Short mmCIF file of C-alpha atoms in Angstrom, two decimals:
data_model
loop_
_atom_site.label_atom_id
_atom_site.label_comp_id
_atom_site.label_asym_id
_atom_site.label_seq_id
_atom_site.Cartn_x
_atom_site.Cartn_y
_atom_site.Cartn_z
CA MET A 1103 -0.52 6.86 13.80
CA ALA A 1104 2.73 6.75 15.48
CA GLU A 1105 0.56 7.01 19.27
CA GLU A 1106 -2.07 4.44 18.27
CA PRO A 1107 -1.15 1.12 19.81
CA HIS A 1108 -2.44 -0.90 17.19
CA HIS A 1109 -0.27 0.92 14.43
CA HIS A 1110 3.42 -0.76 14.31
CA LEU A 1111 5.84 0.93 12.63
CA ALA A 1112 7.42 -1.10 10.02
CA LEU A 1113 9.63 1.36 7.91
CA HIS A 1114 10.68 4.94 8.00
CA ASN A 1115 12.42 6.89 5.40
CA ASP A 1116 12.76 10.32 3.75
CA TYR A 1117 9.37 9.41 1.92
CA VAL A 1118 7.10 7.63 4.12
CA ASN A 1119 6.14 5.86 7.52
CA VAL A 1120 4.97 2.74 6.62
CA TYR A 1121 2.71 0.77 9.71
CA ASN A 1122 1.22 -2.69 10.02
CA ALA A 1123 -2.74 -1.43 11.65
CA GLU A 1124 -4.02 -4.75 12.90
CA ALA A 1125 -7.06 -5.26 15.17
CA ALA A 1126 -8.60 -8.70 16.35
CA PRO A 1127 -12.28 -9.53 15.68
CA GLY A 1128 -14.07 -7.15 18.29
CA ASP A 1129 -11.03 -5.04 18.53
CA SER A 1130 -10.69 -1.27 17.61
CA LEU A 1131 -7.87 0.98 16.54
CA LEU A 1132 -8.42 4.17 18.81
CA LEU A 1133 -9.21 7.44 17.81
CA HIS A 1134 -6.35 9.21 16.26
CA ARG A 1135 -5.32 11.80 13.74
CA HIS A 1136 -3.35 11.81 10.47
CA ASN A 1137 -1.02 14.37 10.39
CA HIS A 1138 0.36 13.25 6.91
CA ASP A 1139 -1.81 12.03 3.68
CA ALA A 1140 -1.75 8.43 3.87
CA VAL A 1141 -2.59 5.70 1.68
CA ALA A 1142 -4.49 2.51 3.29
CA ILE A 1143 -4.22 -0.61 1.44
CA ALA A 1144 -6.75 -3.20 3.10
CA ILE A 1145 -5.18 -7.04 3.40
CA GLY A 1146 -7.99 -9.20 3.09
CA ASP A 1147 -11.74 -8.21 3.07
CA GLN A 1148 -12.64 -6.01 5.75
CA THR A 1149 -16.14 -5.25 7.93
CA VAL A 1150 -15.75 -1.89 9.82
CA THR A 1151 -17.49 0.60 11.82
CA VAL A 1152 -15.50 3.97 11.50
CA GLY A 1153 -16.06 6.79 13.92
CA ILE A 1154 -15.58 9.89 13.06
CA PRO A 1155 -15.70 12.88 16.01
CA GLY A 1156 -19.35 14.64 15.49
CA LYS A 1157 -20.49 12.31 12.88
CA PRO A 1158 -22.57 9.19 12.88
CA ASP A 1159 -20.52 5.95 12.78
CA ALA A 1160 -20.08 4.54 9.58
CA HIS A 1161 -20.34 0.78 8.80
CA THR A 1162 -18.75 -0.28 5.80
CA LYS A 1163 -17.05 -2.82 3.86
CA ASN A 1164 -13.35 -2.23 2.53
CA ALA A 1165 -12.46 -5.27 -0.34
CA ASP A 1166 -9.45 -7.06 -0.60
CA GLY A 1167 -6.62 -4.76 -1.87
CA GLN A 1168 -8.86 -1.70 -1.71
CA VAL A 1169 -6.30 1.53 -1.98
CA ARG A 1170 -7.86 4.39 0.18
CA MET A 1171 -6.60 7.96 0.47
CA GLN A 1172 -6.82 9.22 4.52
CA VAL A 1173 -6.38 12.98 3.95
CA SER A 1174 -3.82 15.10 6.39
CA GLY A 1175 -6.04 16.01 9.38
CA TYR A 1176 -8.39 13.27 9.26
CA VAL A 1177 -9.34 12.06 12.72
CA HIS A 1178 -11.31 8.87 13.40
CA SER A 1179 -11.42 5.12 15.15
CA THR A 1180 -11.77 1.75 13.55
CA HIS A 1181 -13.71 -0.87 15.14
CA ASN A 1182 -13.35 -4.27 13.31
CA ASP A 1183 -16.80 -5.89 13.12
CA GLY A 1184 -15.43 -9.15 10.78
CA GLN A 1185 -14.97 -12.62 12.34
CA VAL A 1186 -11.09 -12.52 11.32
CA GLY A 1187 -8.34 -10.05 11.65
CA TYR A 1188 -8.19 -6.64 10.48
CA HIS A 1189 -4.77 -5.52 8.59
CA THR A 1190 -4.14 -2.40 7.20
CA VAL A 1191 -0.95 -1.26 5.57
CA ALA A 1192 -0.82 2.55 6.10
CA ILE A 1193 1.66 4.58 4.49
CA GLU A 1194 2.18 7.86 5.37
CA LEU A 1195 3.55 10.05 2.53
CA LEU A 1196 5.91 12.42 4.25
CA LEU A 1197 6.11 14.87 1.43
CA PRO A 1198 3.16 17.41 0.97
CA GLN A 1199 1.12 16.16 -2.03
CA THR A 1200 -0.12 18.18 -4.92
CA GLY A 1201 -2.26 17.80 -7.96
CA GLU A 1202 -3.85 14.96 -6.22
CA GLN A 1203 -6.40 12.62 -8.32
CA ASN A 1204 -8.14 9.42 -8.80
CA LEU A 1205 -7.11 7.74 -11.80
CA CYS A 1206 -8.76 4.07 -12.49
CA ALA A 1207 -10.41 3.92 -8.72
CA THR A 1208 -11.97 6.07 -6.03
CA VAL A 1209 -9.01 6.60 -3.93
CA LEU A 1210 -9.55 10.09 -2.78
CA PRO A 1211 -13.20 10.03 -1.31
CA GLY A 1212 -15.78 12.57 -3.37
CA LYS A 1213 -13.42 13.09 -6.47
CA PRO A 1214 -13.64 12.14 -9.93
CA LEU A 1215 -12.56 9.49 -11.79
CA ASP A 1216 -9.49 10.25 -14.59
CA CYS A 1217 -8.99 6.60 -15.95
CA PRO A 1218 -6.16 7.08 -18.58
CA GLY A 1219 -8.16 4.99 -21.70
CA GLY A 1220 -10.87 3.55 -19.41
CA ALA A 1221 -9.43 0.42 -18.53
CA ALA A 1222 -6.15 -1.39 -17.24
CA SER A 1223 -3.51 -1.79 -19.56
CA ALA A 1224 -1.18 -4.87 -19.75
CA SER A 1225 2.56 -4.40 -20.61
CA SER A 1226 4.80 -6.53 -22.51
CA SER A 1227 6.01 -8.36 -19.38
CA LYS A 1228 2.36 -9.51 -19.16
CA ARG A 1229 1.72 -7.73 -16.13
CA ILE A 1230 -1.81 -5.54 -15.98
CA ASP A 1231 -1.63 -2.08 -14.44
CA VAL A 1232 -4.46 -0.78 -13.04
CA PRO A 1233 -3.85 3.20 -12.12
CA GLN A 1234 -5.21 3.72 -8.57
CA PHE A 1235 -4.09 7.39 -7.92
CA ALA A 1236 -1.06 10.09 -8.79
CA SER A 1237 -0.20 13.43 -7.52
CA ASN A 1238 2.84 15.62 -8.60
CA GLN A 1239 4.69 13.62 -6.30
CA THR A 1240 3.52 10.14 -6.15
CA HIS A 1241 1.83 7.30 -8.41
CA ILE A 1242 -0.05 4.37 -7.44
CA LEU A 1243 -0.53 1.26 -9.70
CA THR A 1244 -2.46 -2.11 -8.63
CA VAL A 1245 -0.66 -4.86 -10.66
CA HIS A 1246 -2.01 -8.12 -11.69
CA VAL A 1247 0.28 -10.71 -12.76
CA PRO A 1248 -1.61 -13.73 -14.40
CA ALA A 1249 -0.94 -17.18 -13.60
CA HIS A 1250 2.53 -18.84 -14.24
CA GLN A 1251 4.46 -15.17 -15.19
CA ASN A 1252 7.05 -13.69 -14.08
CA VAL A 1253 7.74 -9.72 -14.05
CA LYS A 1254 10.09 -7.28 -12.97
CA ILE A 1255 9.63 -5.07 -10.45
CA ALA A 1256 11.59 -1.77 -9.67
CA ASN A 1257 11.92 1.35 -11.79
CA PRO A 1258 15.82 2.24 -11.35
CA ALA A 1259 14.55 5.78 -12.20
CA GLN A 1260 12.84 6.33 -8.92
CA SER A 1261 12.14 5.33 -5.51
CA GLU A 1262 9.37 2.52 -4.99
CA LEU A 1263 7.23 0.75 -2.77
CA VAL A 1264 5.78 -2.81 -3.42
CA VAL A 1265 3.09 -3.95 -1.13
CA ALA A 1266 2.31 -7.88 -1.74
CA LEU A 1267 -1.72 -8.63 -1.86
CA ASP A 1268 -1.26 -12.45 -2.44
CA SER A 1269 1.43 -14.78 -1.69
CA ALA A 1270 4.13 -14.96 -4.53
CA SER A 1271 7.99 -15.82 -5.09
CA ILE A 1272 10.50 -13.01 -5.55
CA SER A 1273 14.63 -13.06 -6.65
CA PRO A 1274 16.90 -12.55 -3.37
CA ALA A 1275 18.05 -9.03 -3.17
CA SER A 1276 21.36 -10.27 -3.52
CA GLY A 1277 20.75 -11.84 -6.84
CA SER A 1278 21.97 -15.09 -5.81
CA GLY A 1279 20.34 -17.92 -4.09
CA PRO A 1280 17.08 -19.14 -3.37
CA ASP A 1281 13.67 -17.20 -4.10
CA GLU A 1282 11.70 -15.56 -1.11
CA LEU A 1283 8.17 -15.82 -0.29
CA LEU A 1284 6.37 -12.68 -0.22
CA ARG A 1285 3.19 -12.84 1.93
CA PRO A 1286 0.23 -10.62 1.66
CA GLY A 1287 0.96 -7.34 3.39
CA GLU A 1288 4.65 -7.83 3.09
CA PHE A 1289 6.50 -5.24 0.81
CA LEU A 1290 9.71 -4.17 -0.24
CA TRP A 1291 11.37 -0.50 -0.61
CA PHE A 1292 13.49 0.07 -3.95
CA ASP A 1293 15.82 3.64 -3.53
CA LYS A 1294 16.25 5.00 -6.96
CA GLY A 1295 18.79 2.85 -8.87
CA ALA A 1296 18.42 -0.23 -6.95
CA PRO A 1297 18.59 -3.31 -9.20
CA SER A 1298 15.05 -4.61 -10.04
CA ARG A 1299 13.97 -8.09 -8.84
CA THR A 1300 11.79 -10.69 -10.84
CA MET A 1301 8.18 -11.49 -9.19
CA LYS A 1302 7.49 -14.94 -9.65
CA ASN A 1303 3.58 -16.33 -9.96
CA GLY A 1304 3.91 -20.07 -10.02
CA SER A 1305 0.28 -20.57 -9.23
CA ASP A 1306 -2.68 -21.30 -11.29
CA LYS A 1307 -4.40 -17.86 -10.27
CA GLU A 1308 -3.24 -14.40 -10.65
CA VAL A 1309 -1.31 -12.32 -7.87
CA ARG A 1310 -1.49 -8.96 -7.28
CA PHE A 1311 0.59 -6.05 -5.61
CA VAL A 1312 0.15 -2.32 -4.94
CA GLU A 1313 3.32 -0.25 -6.72
CA LEU A 1314 3.79 3.38 -5.66
CA THR A 1315 6.25 5.38 -7.27
CA PHE A 1316 8.07 8.48 -5.56
CA LYS A 1317 8.98 11.36 -8.02
CA PRO A 1318 11.66 13.29 -6.05
CA SER A 1319 14.90 12.31 -7.23
CA ALA A 1320 16.76 12.06 -3.74
CA PRO A 1321 17.37 8.30 -2.77
CA ALA A 1322 15.87 7.83 0.61
CA LYS A 1323 17.81 6.25 3.30
CA SER A 1324 15.82 3.53 4.89
CA ALA A 1325 15.77 2.99 8.81
CA ALA A 1326 14.37 -0.62 8.64
CA ASP A 1327 14.79 -3.77 6.45
CA ALA A 1328 11.53 -3.39 4.37
CA THR A 1329 11.05 -7.03 3.31
CA LYS A 1330 9.43 -8.10 6.22
CA PRO A 1331 6.56 -6.26 8.30
CA ALA A 1332 7.45 -5.53 12.20
CA HIS A 1333 5.14 -6.78 15.11
#
């Protein structure tokens, strides 16, 4: 993905490469190969044509916030058939994944669901967690924050990546000063042991984010400020 010109590297550490993959209406992500398992998160609704060598083109729609796994070795191009810009946050998982399974969504194509309890769960902090995917190394949730609720994010026991699907305010990393605005497609990286921050939904609608937690114990060394995506 690093060699495909529409993929813009925004974060690199021991666990992930995070790219913003963007294409204007009528433009295409060129044919490229995934050398690692990669999580693709759709920012906005997408109408695309996917080209895979030796197979017919596939016309498909990806819903806003949809999480998909593109496995290591996958080769494809993506044409933006829509009338608005295409934006996917593509997260390369740099550690080999084992024991992969879908939870409450079809993240891995062709694999059955194994949804814990069969439904989303609401925690004591009022956030609603919808399990998406799990492996022995990585766990992915889509989190829904109801209107006018605040939630703590970051588990100090694990490294964590949070990708915003909707705009929300978040307390500053320093712990003091004005809140920051986290926009759709922007993300935050938390090393293991990092202090939590508070996401604040001051709107009349729910806001969502995707939460990826990483089980290896070694803290990652970030090579970029993960708060804002690079373009």
